[in-house]
Amino acid sequence: MFKTRSLISYFKNEKGFSMMIALMSVIVLSIIGISMFTISNNTSKAAERERDDQAVYYIAEAGLNHVKVNLIDNINNPSTDSSKSKLENILDKISTNPELDLTNIKVYNFENHLNDPNKKTKAFVKLTNNPANQFTILSRGTIEGSGNAIGRAVSQTILIDNDGNIIDPGSIKEICIIDENFTPCSAPTPGTVPGGGSNPGDSGDNKDSNCQGHGNDKCQRDPDKSECPPHNKNCKDDDSGDDGDSGSDGSGGGGSDDNEIENPVFGESLVYTTTSGTFNQTGTGNGSKGFTHSKYDVNDIKLPTKQEFISYFNNKNDYTELKVLRNPQNLDKNYILNNINGNDITFNTSTSKNLFIDSSVLLSDKKQTTTLKFDGEGTINIYINGDLDINEGILNIKAENSKVKINIFIKNDLNLDKKGTINADANIYSLNSTSNVDIDKNLNIKGSLVSNTSSITVNGDSSTTIKGICAPNASYSSSGTYNVNGKIVVNSFSHNGSASVGKTTDKDYNPCSLQ
């Protein structure tokens, strides 16, 4: 009876609980309503941002496609100069098209965003080509006047082969940049350089399987012929020496090779002539001190003969033609290089590699600059099939660190008397030259110049620098101001100028020591 009376009292609100319940209900419903409104408002804003985000991506894509259509049309309809290759005609056509500007950023205006006159849509587009046969389109879409303006960027790469055909159109991919100047969001993290290592069948100290031993069939080595710099013609690999690769994975650099040419170690003098040669200095050398001079026996110098040197270029079948040149380019094989004229390319390597370049690739009447940079470690041997004659261009061959050693082998003549410039962190070998070697200005070689020529003429200036000269058959004549950091080893020597020889820390450097 008591419970029934209490229940009736509760429902009649005799003690005032209903008001409290009503207030609590109002509070709960208000909270739910505010929450629903907030969620709805946030959802609406998120949807708007998502629409803007999607729109700005398609704006970037539209800018890219606008340039790509124009670019492909120029590729398919190049200029028609019969004296030039199809690729050169394509590049000429593109260079004269104002819509395909390779130096400035183009801005394209599209319709107002969602018919909102306060929101302007634009695409900022940049076209680059490095190397010459690789075009990259960068496009950033923006919506101006949308508060915290957002932007997204995309890129696409188009590659062209020697015949002017598109062989790799690539795919459109999103990139991260922070402004219309295409500044990257962050610096890229260097990746692991692929390539290198040994073939499974290699053993002992011959694990650099990419070395072809210069194609010297007199060098009886196991098949990989691992040590690439010039060898003694009677070399035999007994697997007891170091061979320069330390018996490891082919990534090592120096070390004494059991097949290196044992040329004499020269003494304290700076200029050496043969026992039958002459020495004549009428100009100043090393200031008023002059050049110290000694004689040597030419029979003690063992350089590869012309026939042996030519055989270095006979193993072209051991190379893979690099039809598509990327930047950076990984050297995972011995390559034949094309389309490098006028490019700035970085090659990454983790072991010794060979490159074969036809001289026509480096020849240009245009004032172009070709730069080949090598990073990583190992010995890079560059074989130039023909003459080295760069006319009025600039050739830069750079070792990006001390673990990279570069040798340049020139099959025919070495012409250094033109208006062009050569900067090479390399030894240059010209052992089959039929003409005189004339060295003019604008030459900077951080290694030896080794030649079998009968005559070397130097007419340099303060920018002419060579680490050392080894030309035991040459009559050497010089004038002007130039620098040889090491020693000069020739047949006869005549100087009338103000040169500097052996005044640097390289004064003990032996230019005839071929390793």
Short mmCIF file of C-alpha atoms in Angstrom, two decimals:
data_model
loop_
_atom_site.label_atom_id
_atom_site.label_comp_id
_atom_site.label_asym_id
_atom_site.label_seq_id
_atom_site.Cartn_x
_atom_site.Cartn_y
_atom_site.Cartn_z
CA MET A 1 0.00 0.00 0.00
CA PHE A 2 2.90 2.31 0.84
CA LYS A 3 4.63 1.68 -2.46
CA THR A 4 1.46 2.43 -4.44
CA ARG A 5 0.92 5.71 -2.58
CA SER A 6 4.56 6.79 -3.21
CA LEU A 7 4.26 6.03 -6.90
CA ILE A 8 1.04 8.08 -7.18
CA SER A 9 2.74 10.93 -5.31
CA TYR A 10 5.69 10.80 -7.70
CA PHE A 11 3.52 11.09 -10.81
CA LYS A 12 1.49 13.92 -9.26
CA ASN A 13 4.81 15.81 -8.71
CA GLU A 14 3.87 16.38 -5.07
CA LYS A 15 7.61 16.73 -4.27
CA GLY A 16 8.63 18.79 -7.44
CA PHE A 17 10.77 16.22 -9.41
CA SER A 18 9.08 16.78 -12.81
CA MET A 19 10.54 20.26 -13.25
CA MET A 20 14.03 18.86 -12.75
CA ILE A 21 13.42 16.15 -15.30
CA ALA A 22 12.09 18.67 -17.82
CA LEU A 23 15.11 20.92 -17.40
CA MET A 24 17.49 18.03 -17.81
CA SER A 25 15.67 16.96 -20.96
CA VAL A 26 15.93 20.46 -22.42
CA ILE A 27 19.67 20.56 -21.67
CA VAL A 28 20.28 17.16 -23.24
CA LEU A 29 18.27 18.01 -26.34
CA SER A 30 20.09 21.35 -26.67
CA ILE A 31 23.47 19.64 -26.50
CA ILE A 32 22.38 17.13 -29.11
CA GLY A 33 21.08 19.90 -31.36
CA ILE A 34 24.25 21.98 -31.07
CA SER A 35 26.35 18.91 -31.75
CA MET A 36 24.33 18.03 -34.81
CA PHE A 37 24.60 21.60 -36.09
CA THR A 38 28.35 21.63 -35.51
CA ILE A 39 28.81 18.31 -37.23
CA SER A 40 26.67 19.44 -40.14
CA ASN A 41 28.59 22.71 -40.42
CA ASN A 42 31.96 20.96 -40.26
CA THR A 43 30.81 18.43 -42.82
CA SER A 44 29.72 21.23 -45.11
CA LYS A 45 33.08 23.01 -44.74
CA ALA A 46 34.97 19.75 -45.25
CA ALA A 47 32.96 19.05 -48.37
CA GLU A 48 33.75 22.53 -49.66
CA ARG A 49 37.45 22.09 -48.93
CA GLU A 50 37.34 18.69 -50.60
CA ARG A 51 35.71 20.20 -53.67
CA ASP A 52 38.39 22.91 -53.73
CA ASP A 53 41.10 20.32 -53.20
CA GLN A 54 39.80 18.18 -56.04
CA ALA A 55 39.27 21.22 -58.23
CA VAL A 56 42.79 22.54 -57.68
CA TYR A 57 44.23 19.13 -58.65
CA TYR A 58 42.31 19.15 -61.92
CA ILE A 59 43.40 22.75 -62.52
CA ALA A 60 47.02 21.60 -62.22
CA GLU A 61 46.29 18.67 -64.52
CA ALA A 62 44.60 20.98 -67.03
CA GLY A 63 47.67 23.22 -67.16
CA LEU A 64 49.91 20.19 -67.66
CA ASN A 65 47.72 18.79 -70.45
CA HIS A 66 47.62 22.17 -72.19
CA VAL A 67 51.41 22.19 -72.47
CA LYS A 68 51.64 18.45 -73.20
CA VAL A 69 49.33 18.66 -76.23
CA ASN A 70 51.45 21.49 -77.61
CA LEU A 71 54.68 19.61 -76.86
CA ILE A 72 53.55 16.38 -78.53
CA ASP A 73 52.38 18.31 -81.58
CA ASN A 74 55.88 19.81 -81.92
CA ILE A 75 57.46 16.38 -81.50
CA ASN A 76 55.25 14.88 -84.21
CA ASN A 77 55.71 17.87 -86.53
CA PRO A 78 59.34 19.03 -86.15
CA SER A 79 61.35 21.37 -88.32
CA THR A 80 62.68 19.95 -91.59
CA ASP A 81 66.35 20.88 -91.73
CA SER A 82 67.93 18.02 -93.71
CA SER A 83 71.35 18.69 -92.19
CA LYS A 84 70.09 17.87 -88.70
CA SER A 85 68.75 14.77 -87.02
CA LYS A 86 65.07 14.44 -86.24
CA LEU A 87 65.76 15.00 -82.56
CA GLU A 88 67.68 18.21 -83.34
CA ASN A 89 64.81 19.40 -85.53
CA ILE A 90 62.38 18.70 -82.70
CA LEU A 91 64.47 20.72 -80.27
CA ASP A 92 64.70 23.58 -82.78
CA LYS A 93 60.92 23.58 -83.24
CA ILE A 94 60.29 23.61 -79.50
CA SER A 95 62.82 26.38 -78.87
CA THR A 96 60.90 28.71 -81.21
CA ASN A 97 57.47 27.99 -79.71
CA PRO A 98 56.53 30.68 -77.16
CA GLU A 99 54.05 28.31 -75.53
CA LEU A 100 56.90 25.91 -74.73
CA ASP A 101 59.16 28.32 -72.87
CA LEU A 102 62.06 26.52 -71.18
CA THR A 103 63.16 29.56 -69.18
CA ASN A 104 60.00 31.08 -67.69
CA ILE A 105 56.94 29.87 -65.83
CA LYS A 106 53.72 30.16 -67.81
CA VAL A 107 50.46 31.18 -66.08
CA TYR A 108 47.10 30.00 -67.42
CA ASN A 109 43.81 31.48 -66.17
CA PHE A 110 40.71 29.31 -66.17
CA GLU A 111 37.04 30.00 -65.34
CA ASN A 112 36.02 31.27 -61.90
CA HIS A 113 35.71 28.50 -59.38
CA LEU A 114 32.08 27.24 -59.20
CA ASN A 115 30.93 30.51 -60.81
CA ASP A 116 32.26 32.44 -57.82
CA PRO A 117 33.78 35.68 -59.21
CA ASN A 118 35.90 36.05 -56.06
CA LYS A 119 37.73 32.77 -56.60
CA LYS A 120 40.19 32.84 -59.50
CA THR A 121 41.60 29.55 -60.80
CA LYS A 122 45.13 29.51 -62.23
CA ALA A 123 47.74 26.99 -63.28
CA PHE A 124 51.46 27.74 -63.09
CA VAL A 125 53.37 25.53 -65.56
CA LYS A 126 57.10 24.96 -65.99
CA LEU A 127 58.72 22.94 -68.81
CA THR A 128 62.26 21.61 -68.47
CA ASN A 129 64.49 19.36 -70.60
CA ASN A 130 67.55 17.83 -68.99
CA PRO A 131 68.88 15.81 -70.69
CA ALA A 132 67.87 17.19 -74.07
CA ASN A 133 65.68 14.20 -74.93
CA GLN A 134 63.83 14.23 -71.59
CA PHE A 135 61.05 16.77 -71.12
CA THR A 136 59.38 17.24 -67.74
CA ILE A 137 56.20 19.27 -67.30
CA LEU A 138 55.50 20.68 -63.82
CA SER A 139 52.12 22.26 -63.12
CA ARG A 140 50.69 23.78 -59.92
CA GLY A 141 46.99 24.59 -59.66
CA THR A 142 45.69 27.31 -57.32
CA ILE A 143 42.40 28.94 -56.33
CA GLU A 144 42.96 32.56 -55.40
CA GLY A 145 40.53 34.36 -53.08
CA SER A 146 39.49 31.25 -51.18
CA GLY A 147 40.81 32.23 -47.75
CA ASN A 148 43.61 29.84 -46.93
CA ALA A 149 44.47 29.19 -50.55
CA ILE A 150 45.34 25.63 -51.38
CA GLY A 151 47.51 24.36 -54.18
CA ARG A 152 48.40 20.99 -55.64
CA ALA A 153 51.03 20.16 -58.22
CA VAL A 154 51.57 17.40 -60.75
CA SER A 155 54.34 16.41 -63.15
CA GLN A 156 54.84 14.21 -66.19
CA THR A 157 57.99 13.19 -68.06
CA ILE A 158 58.19 12.54 -71.80
CA LEU A 159 61.24 10.79 -73.28
CA ILE A 160 62.28 10.83 -76.94
CA ASP A 161 64.65 8.43 -78.70
CA ASN A 162 67.27 9.29 -81.34
CA ASP A 163 64.69 8.95 -84.12
CA GLY A 164 62.39 11.48 -82.49
CA ASN A 165 59.83 8.94 -81.28
CA ILE A 166 58.13 9.15 -77.91
CA ILE A 167 59.24 5.99 -76.12
CA ASP A 168 58.27 6.73 -72.55
CA PRO A 169 55.32 9.08 -72.05
CA GLY A 170 55.41 8.44 -68.31
CA SER A 171 52.41 8.91 -66.06
CA ILE A 172 51.01 11.95 -64.32
CA LYS A 173 52.06 11.95 -60.69
CA GLU A 174 51.51 14.36 -57.85
CA ILE A 175 54.51 16.22 -56.48
CA CYS A 176 55.00 18.33 -53.37
CA ILE A 177 55.97 21.97 -53.88
CA ILE A 178 55.29 24.99 -51.67
CA ASP A 179 54.93 27.89 -54.11
CA GLU A 180 54.55 28.94 -57.71
CA ASN A 181 58.35 28.91 -58.13
CA PHE A 182 58.24 25.13 -57.75
CA THR A 183 60.27 25.06 -54.55
CA PRO A 184 60.28 21.48 -53.21
CA CYS A 185 58.56 20.88 -49.89
CA SER A 186 61.76 19.36 -48.53
CA ALA A 187 65.14 18.31 -49.81
CA PRO A 188 65.09 14.83 -51.35
CA THR A 189 66.68 12.06 -49.35
CA PRO A 190 69.56 10.45 -51.22
CA GLY A 191 68.78 6.88 -52.13
CA THR A 192 71.04 3.87 -52.29
CA VAL A 193 72.97 3.79 -55.53
CA PRO A 194 72.12 0.55 -57.34
CA GLY A 195 74.53 -1.51 -59.38
CA GLY A 196 77.96 -2.94 -58.72
CA GLY A 197 78.87 -6.22 -57.14
CA SER A 198 80.25 -9.29 -58.81
CA ASN A 199 79.02 -12.02 -61.07
CA PRO A 200 78.35 -15.35 -59.33
CA GLY A 201 81.15 -16.98 -61.27
CA ASP A 202 83.82 -14.49 -60.32
CA SER A 203 86.47 -15.43 -57.84
CA GLY A 204 89.67 -14.19 -56.27
CA ASP A 205 90.65 -10.62 -56.99
CA ASN A 206 88.64 -10.26 -60.20
CA LYS A 207 85.13 -9.39 -59.09
CA ASP A 208 84.56 -6.27 -61.12
CA SER A 209 82.66 -8.04 -63.89
CA ASN A 210 82.08 -4.85 -65.86
CA CYS A 211 85.67 -4.28 -66.83
CA GLN A 212 86.59 -5.37 -70.35
CA GLY A 213 90.38 -5.16 -70.07
CA HIS A 214 90.40 -2.67 -72.97
CA GLY A 215 89.72 -5.55 -75.35
CA ASN A 216 93.41 -6.52 -75.24
CA ASP A 217 93.44 -10.16 -76.27
CA LYS A 218 97.07 -10.46 -75.16
CA CYS A 219 96.01 -9.98 -71.59
CA GLN A 220 95.24 -13.52 -70.43
CA ARG A 221 92.85 -12.92 -67.58
CA ASP A 222 89.74 -14.68 -66.46
CA PRO A 223 86.62 -13.58 -68.40
CA ASP A 224 85.72 -10.50 -66.39
CA LYS A 225 89.10 -8.78 -67.06
CA SER A 226 88.62 -6.67 -64.02
CA GLU A 227 91.25 -3.95 -63.95
CA CYS A 228 90.49 -1.36 -66.62
CA PRO A 229 93.37 1.15 -66.80
CA PRO A 230 96.02 0.34 -69.44
CA HIS A 231 97.97 -2.84 -68.88
CA ASN A 232 101.32 -4.18 -69.83
CA LYS A 233 100.89 -6.00 -73.13
CA ASN A 234 102.22 -9.21 -71.55
CA CYS A 235 100.04 -9.02 -68.47
CA LYS A 236 98.83 -12.20 -66.83
CA ASP A 237 96.44 -12.34 -63.96
CA ASP A 238 97.60 -14.95 -61.51
CA ASP A 239 94.90 -14.02 -58.97
CA SER A 240 97.66 -13.18 -56.54
CA GLY A 241 97.59 -9.40 -56.77
CA ASP A 242 95.11 -6.77 -55.78
CA ASP A 243 93.96 -5.64 -59.23
CA GLY A 244 92.59 -2.48 -57.70
CA ASP A 245 89.34 -4.04 -56.53
CA SER A 246 90.69 -5.60 -53.33
CA GLY A 247 89.11 -8.96 -54.15
CA SER A 248 85.76 -7.67 -52.96
CA ASP A 249 82.57 -6.58 -54.68
CA GLY A 250 84.13 -4.46 -57.37
CA SER A 251 83.59 -1.23 -55.53
CA GLY A 252 87.17 -0.66 -54.39
CA GLY A 253 89.33 1.96 -55.91
CA GLY A 254 93.08 1.96 -55.60
CA GLY A 255 95.71 -0.50 -54.60
CA SER A 256 98.68 -1.76 -56.56
CA ASP A 257 97.77 -3.94 -59.50
CA ASP A 258 99.88 -6.92 -60.49
CA ASN A 259 99.42 -5.75 -64.10
CA GLU A 260 100.20 -2.05 -63.87
CA ILE A 261 102.81 -0.65 -66.22
CA GLU A 262 106.07 -0.30 -64.33
CA ASN A 263 107.32 3.00 -65.67
CA PRO A 264 110.32 4.57 -63.94
CA VAL A 265 109.88 6.66 -60.83
CA PHE A 266 111.23 10.10 -61.60
CA GLY A 267 113.30 12.08 -59.14
CA GLU A 268 113.38 15.67 -57.94
CA SER A 269 113.64 17.36 -61.34
CA LEU A 270 110.56 18.91 -62.94
CA VAL A 271 111.35 18.47 -66.65
CA TYR A 272 112.70 15.25 -68.16
CA THR A 273 114.04 14.75 -71.69
CA THR A 274 115.47 11.65 -73.33
CA THR A 275 119.18 10.98 -73.48
CA SER A 276 119.12 12.05 -77.15
CA GLY A 277 116.75 14.98 -76.63
CA THR A 278 117.48 18.65 -75.98
CA PHE A 279 116.51 21.10 -73.26
CA ASN A 280 116.18 24.83 -73.97
CA GLN A 281 114.68 27.44 -71.67
CA THR A 282 114.75 31.07 -72.80
CA GLY A 283 111.66 32.18 -70.89
CA THR A 284 111.08 32.32 -67.16
CA GLY A 285 110.04 29.26 -65.25
CA ASN A 286 108.86 29.18 -61.65
CA GLY A 287 109.83 32.81 -61.43
CA SER A 288 113.57 33.36 -61.65
CA LYS A 289 114.43 29.84 -60.46
CA GLY A 290 113.90 28.13 -63.79
CA PHE A 291 113.08 24.46 -64.32
CA THR A 292 115.24 21.70 -62.91
CA HIS A 293 116.05 19.20 -65.66
CA SER A 294 117.22 15.59 -65.94
CA LYS A 295 117.68 12.95 -68.64
CA TYR A 296 115.98 9.56 -68.87
CA ASP A 297 116.14 6.51 -71.13
CA VAL A 298 113.11 6.47 -73.43
CA ASN A 299 113.24 2.66 -73.48
CA ASP A 300 112.27 2.69 -69.82
CA ILE A 301 108.87 4.18 -70.67
CA LYS A 302 106.39 1.43 -71.51
CA LEU A 303 103.21 2.81 -73.03
CA PRO A 304 100.71 0.72 -75.00
CA THR A 305 101.50 0.76 -78.72
CA LYS A 306 99.09 2.37 -81.17
CA GLN A 307 97.83 -1.06 -82.23
CA GLU A 308 97.21 -2.09 -78.65
CA PHE A 309 95.54 1.21 -77.90
CA ILE A 310 93.15 0.87 -80.86
CA SER A 311 92.19 -2.59 -79.62
CA TYR A 312 90.67 -0.92 -76.55
CA PHE A 313 87.88 0.33 -78.83
CA ASN A 314 87.12 -3.04 -80.47
CA ASN A 315 84.87 -4.41 -77.74
CA LYS A 316 81.84 -2.26 -78.56
CA ASN A 317 79.62 -5.35 -78.50
CA ASP A 318 80.26 -5.62 -74.77
CA TYR A 319 78.32 -2.38 -74.22
CA THR A 320 74.60 -1.68 -73.94
CA GLU A 321 73.23 1.28 -75.87
CA LEU A 322 71.62 3.73 -73.47
CA LYS A 323 68.64 4.87 -75.54
CA VAL A 324 66.97 6.79 -72.73
CA LEU A 325 69.22 9.09 -70.73
CA ARG A 326 67.87 10.12 -67.35
CA ASN A 327 69.21 12.59 -64.82
CA PRO A 328 70.56 11.29 -62.54
CA GLN A 329 71.59 8.17 -64.46
CA ASN A 330 72.65 4.98 -62.69
CA LEU A 331 75.68 3.25 -64.21
CA ASP A 332 74.70 -0.37 -63.69
CA LYS A 333 76.24 -1.51 -67.00
CA ASN A 334 78.87 -0.52 -69.53
CA TYR A 335 76.97 1.89 -71.77
CA ILE A 336 77.15 3.49 -75.20
CA LEU A 337 76.04 7.10 -74.67
CA ASN A 338 74.04 9.16 -77.14
CA ASN A 339 72.28 12.52 -76.86
CA ILE A 340 74.64 14.00 -74.28
CA ASN A 341 75.64 17.13 -76.18
CA GLY A 342 74.46 20.23 -74.34
CA ASN A 343 73.31 18.30 -71.26
CA ASP A 344 74.20 18.35 -67.58
CA ILE A 345 74.07 14.74 -66.35
CA THR A 346 75.03 13.16 -63.04
CA PHE A 347 76.02 9.48 -63.20
CA ASN A 348 75.83 7.40 -60.03
CA THR A 349 78.05 4.35 -59.74
CA SER A 350 79.13 1.96 -57.02
CA THR A 351 81.85 0.18 -58.98
CA SER A 352 84.09 0.59 -62.03
CA LYS A 353 82.31 1.11 -65.35
CA ASN A 354 83.12 1.86 -69.00
CA LEU A 355 81.38 4.37 -71.27
CA PHE A 356 81.63 4.45 -75.07
CA ILE A 357 80.93 7.79 -76.77
CA ASP A 358 81.12 8.45 -80.50
CA SER A 359 83.02 11.66 -81.14
CA SER A 360 80.11 13.08 -83.15
CA VAL A 361 78.11 13.26 -79.92
CA LEU A 362 80.62 15.74 -78.50
CA LEU A 363 81.14 17.77 -81.67
CA SER A 364 79.08 20.91 -81.96
CA ASP A 365 79.47 24.20 -83.77
CA LYS A 366 77.08 25.71 -81.25
CA LYS A 367 78.34 27.27 -78.07
CA GLN A 368 76.89 24.53 -75.91
CA THR A 369 78.05 23.26 -72.54
CA THR A 370 78.14 19.52 -71.88
CA THR A 371 78.71 18.44 -68.27
CA LEU A 372 79.19 14.83 -67.16
CA LYS A 373 79.43 14.37 -63.39
CA PHE A 374 80.29 11.08 -61.68
CA ASP A 375 79.37 10.33 -58.09
CA GLY A 376 79.85 7.24 -55.94
CA GLU A 377 83.07 5.26 -56.24
CA GLY A 378 85.11 3.30 -58.77
CA THR A 379 87.07 3.90 -61.96
CA ILE A 380 85.18 5.39 -64.90
CA ASN A 381 86.77 4.80 -68.31
CA ILE A 382 85.38 7.00 -71.09
CA TYR A 383 86.22 5.85 -74.62
CA ILE A 384 85.79 8.57 -77.26
CA ASN A 385 85.57 6.91 -80.66
CA GLY A 386 87.19 9.44 -82.99
CA ASP A 387 88.68 12.89 -82.42
CA LEU A 388 88.17 15.01 -79.33
CA ASP A 389 87.34 18.38 -80.85
CA ILE A 390 84.68 20.47 -79.11
CA ASN A 391 84.91 23.53 -81.38
CA GLU A 392 83.41 26.48 -79.48
CA GLY A 393 81.64 24.46 -76.81
CA ILE A 394 82.51 23.65 -73.20
CA LEU A 395 83.13 20.10 -71.98
CA ASN A 396 83.11 19.47 -68.23
CA ILE A 397 83.92 16.02 -66.85
CA LYS A 398 83.80 16.05 -63.06
CA ALA A 399 84.50 13.61 -60.25
CA GLU A 400 82.10 14.50 -57.46
CA ASN A 401 84.28 12.94 -54.76
CA SER A 402 87.75 11.50 -54.22
CA LYS A 403 86.53 7.89 -54.58
CA VAL A 404 85.89 8.38 -58.29
CA LYS A 405 88.78 8.07 -60.76
CA ILE A 406 88.21 9.02 -64.41
CA ASN A 407 90.23 8.06 -67.49
CA ILE A 408 89.46 9.46 -70.96
CA PHE A 409 90.72 7.47 -73.96
CA ILE A 410 90.69 9.24 -77.34
CA LYS A 411 90.93 6.93 -80.34
CA ASN A 412 92.23 9.48 -82.84
CA ASP A 413 93.39 13.08 -82.58
CA LEU A 414 93.27 15.42 -79.62
CA ASN A 415 92.47 18.97 -80.75
CA LEU A 416 92.78 21.55 -78.00
CA ASP A 417 93.57 24.66 -80.04
CA LYS A 418 90.01 25.82 -80.73
CA LYS A 419 87.86 28.31 -78.84
CA GLY A 420 86.30 25.58 -76.75
CA THR A 421 86.98 24.83 -73.09
CA ILE A 422 87.77 21.50 -71.42
CA ASN A 423 87.59 21.01 -67.67
CA ALA A 424 88.33 17.39 -66.77
CA ASP A 425 88.96 15.68 -63.43
CA ALA A 426 90.63 12.92 -65.41
CA ASN A 427 93.67 11.45 -67.09
CA ILE A 428 93.55 11.88 -70.88
CA TYR A 429 95.15 9.22 -73.08
CA SER A 430 95.78 9.96 -76.75
CA LEU A 431 98.11 7.19 -77.92
CA ASN A 432 97.06 7.04 -81.58
CA SER A 433 97.24 10.71 -82.48
CA THR A 434 98.48 11.34 -86.03
CA SER A 435 98.63 15.12 -85.68
CA ASN A 436 100.39 17.50 -83.36
CA VAL A 437 98.77 18.24 -80.01
CA ASP A 438 98.27 22.00 -79.82
CA ILE A 439 97.21 23.21 -76.38
CA ASP A 440 95.65 26.63 -76.30
CA LYS A 441 93.84 28.46 -73.53
CA ASN A 442 90.84 27.26 -71.52
CA LEU A 443 92.21 23.84 -70.61
CA ASN A 444 92.05 22.48 -67.07
CA ILE A 445 93.04 18.82 -66.62
CA LYS A 446 93.40 17.49 -63.09
CA GLY A 447 95.22 14.39 -64.32
CA SER A 448 97.93 13.40 -66.80
CA LEU A 449 97.98 14.09 -70.51
CA VAL A 450 99.54 10.93 -71.99
CA SER A 451 100.31 10.88 -75.71
CA ASN A 452 102.42 9.13 -78.34
CA THR A 453 102.40 12.22 -80.54
CA SER A 454 105.62 13.57 -82.03
CA SER A 455 104.88 17.22 -81.20
CA ILE A 456 103.21 19.19 -78.42
CA THR A 457 102.80 22.95 -78.63
CA VAL A 458 101.51 24.92 -75.66
CA ASN A 459 100.33 28.51 -75.96
CA GLY A 460 98.44 28.95 -72.72
CA ASP A 461 97.40 31.52 -70.20
CA SER A 462 96.76 31.53 -66.46
CA SER A 463 93.65 29.35 -66.94
CA THR A 464 95.66 26.55 -68.59
CA THR A 465 96.37 23.89 -65.97
CA ILE A 466 97.53 20.27 -66.37
CA LYS A 467 98.60 17.92 -63.60
CA GLY A 468 101.33 16.26 -65.65
CA ILE A 469 102.47 15.53 -69.23
CA CYS A 470 103.86 12.20 -70.44
CA ALA A 471 104.82 12.25 -74.13
CA PRO A 472 108.16 10.41 -74.55
CA ASN A 473 108.16 10.81 -78.36
CA ALA A 474 107.22 14.48 -78.45
CA SER A 475 109.16 17.61 -79.20
CA TYR A 476 107.66 19.99 -76.62
CA SER A 477 107.46 23.72 -77.36
CA SER A 478 105.71 26.21 -75.09
CA SER A 479 105.05 29.90 -74.69
CA GLY A 480 102.72 32.05 -72.68
CA THR A 481 101.69 31.51 -69.08
CA TYR A 482 100.43 28.11 -67.97
CA ASN A 483 100.62 25.70 -65.04
CA VAL A 484 101.77 22.08 -64.88
CA ASN A 485 101.30 20.93 -61.32
CA GLY A 486 103.47 17.82 -61.60
CA LYS A 487 106.25 16.87 -64.03
CA ILE A 488 106.82 17.08 -67.79
CA VAL A 489 108.28 13.97 -69.46
CA VAL A 490 109.03 14.47 -73.18
CA ASN A 491 111.70 13.84 -75.82
CA SER A 492 112.90 17.44 -76.24
CA PHE A 493 111.86 20.56 -74.35
CA SER A 494 111.81 24.21 -75.40
CA HIS A 495 110.18 26.98 -73.40
CA ASN A 496 109.77 30.69 -74.01
CA GLY A 497 107.21 32.10 -71.62
CA SER A 498 106.48 32.37 -67.92
CA ALA A 499 105.17 28.95 -67.02
CA SER A 500 104.92 27.30 -63.64
CA VAL A 501 105.87 23.62 -63.25
CA GLY A 502 105.76 21.54 -60.09
CA LYS A 503 105.14 24.41 -57.68
CA THR A 504 102.17 22.70 -56.02
CA THR A 505 101.78 19.68 -53.77
CA ASP A 506 101.71 17.56 -56.96
CA LYS A 507 105.37 18.24 -57.71
CA ASP A 508 106.26 14.57 -57.09
CA TYR A 509 103.46 13.30 -59.31
CA ASN A 510 104.69 10.89 -62.01
CA PRO A 511 102.59 11.47 -65.15
CA CYS A 512 103.80 8.24 -66.78
CA SER A 513 102.73 5.97 -63.94
CA LEU A 514 99.65 4.31 -65.42
CA GLN A 515 97.59 2.33 -62.95
#
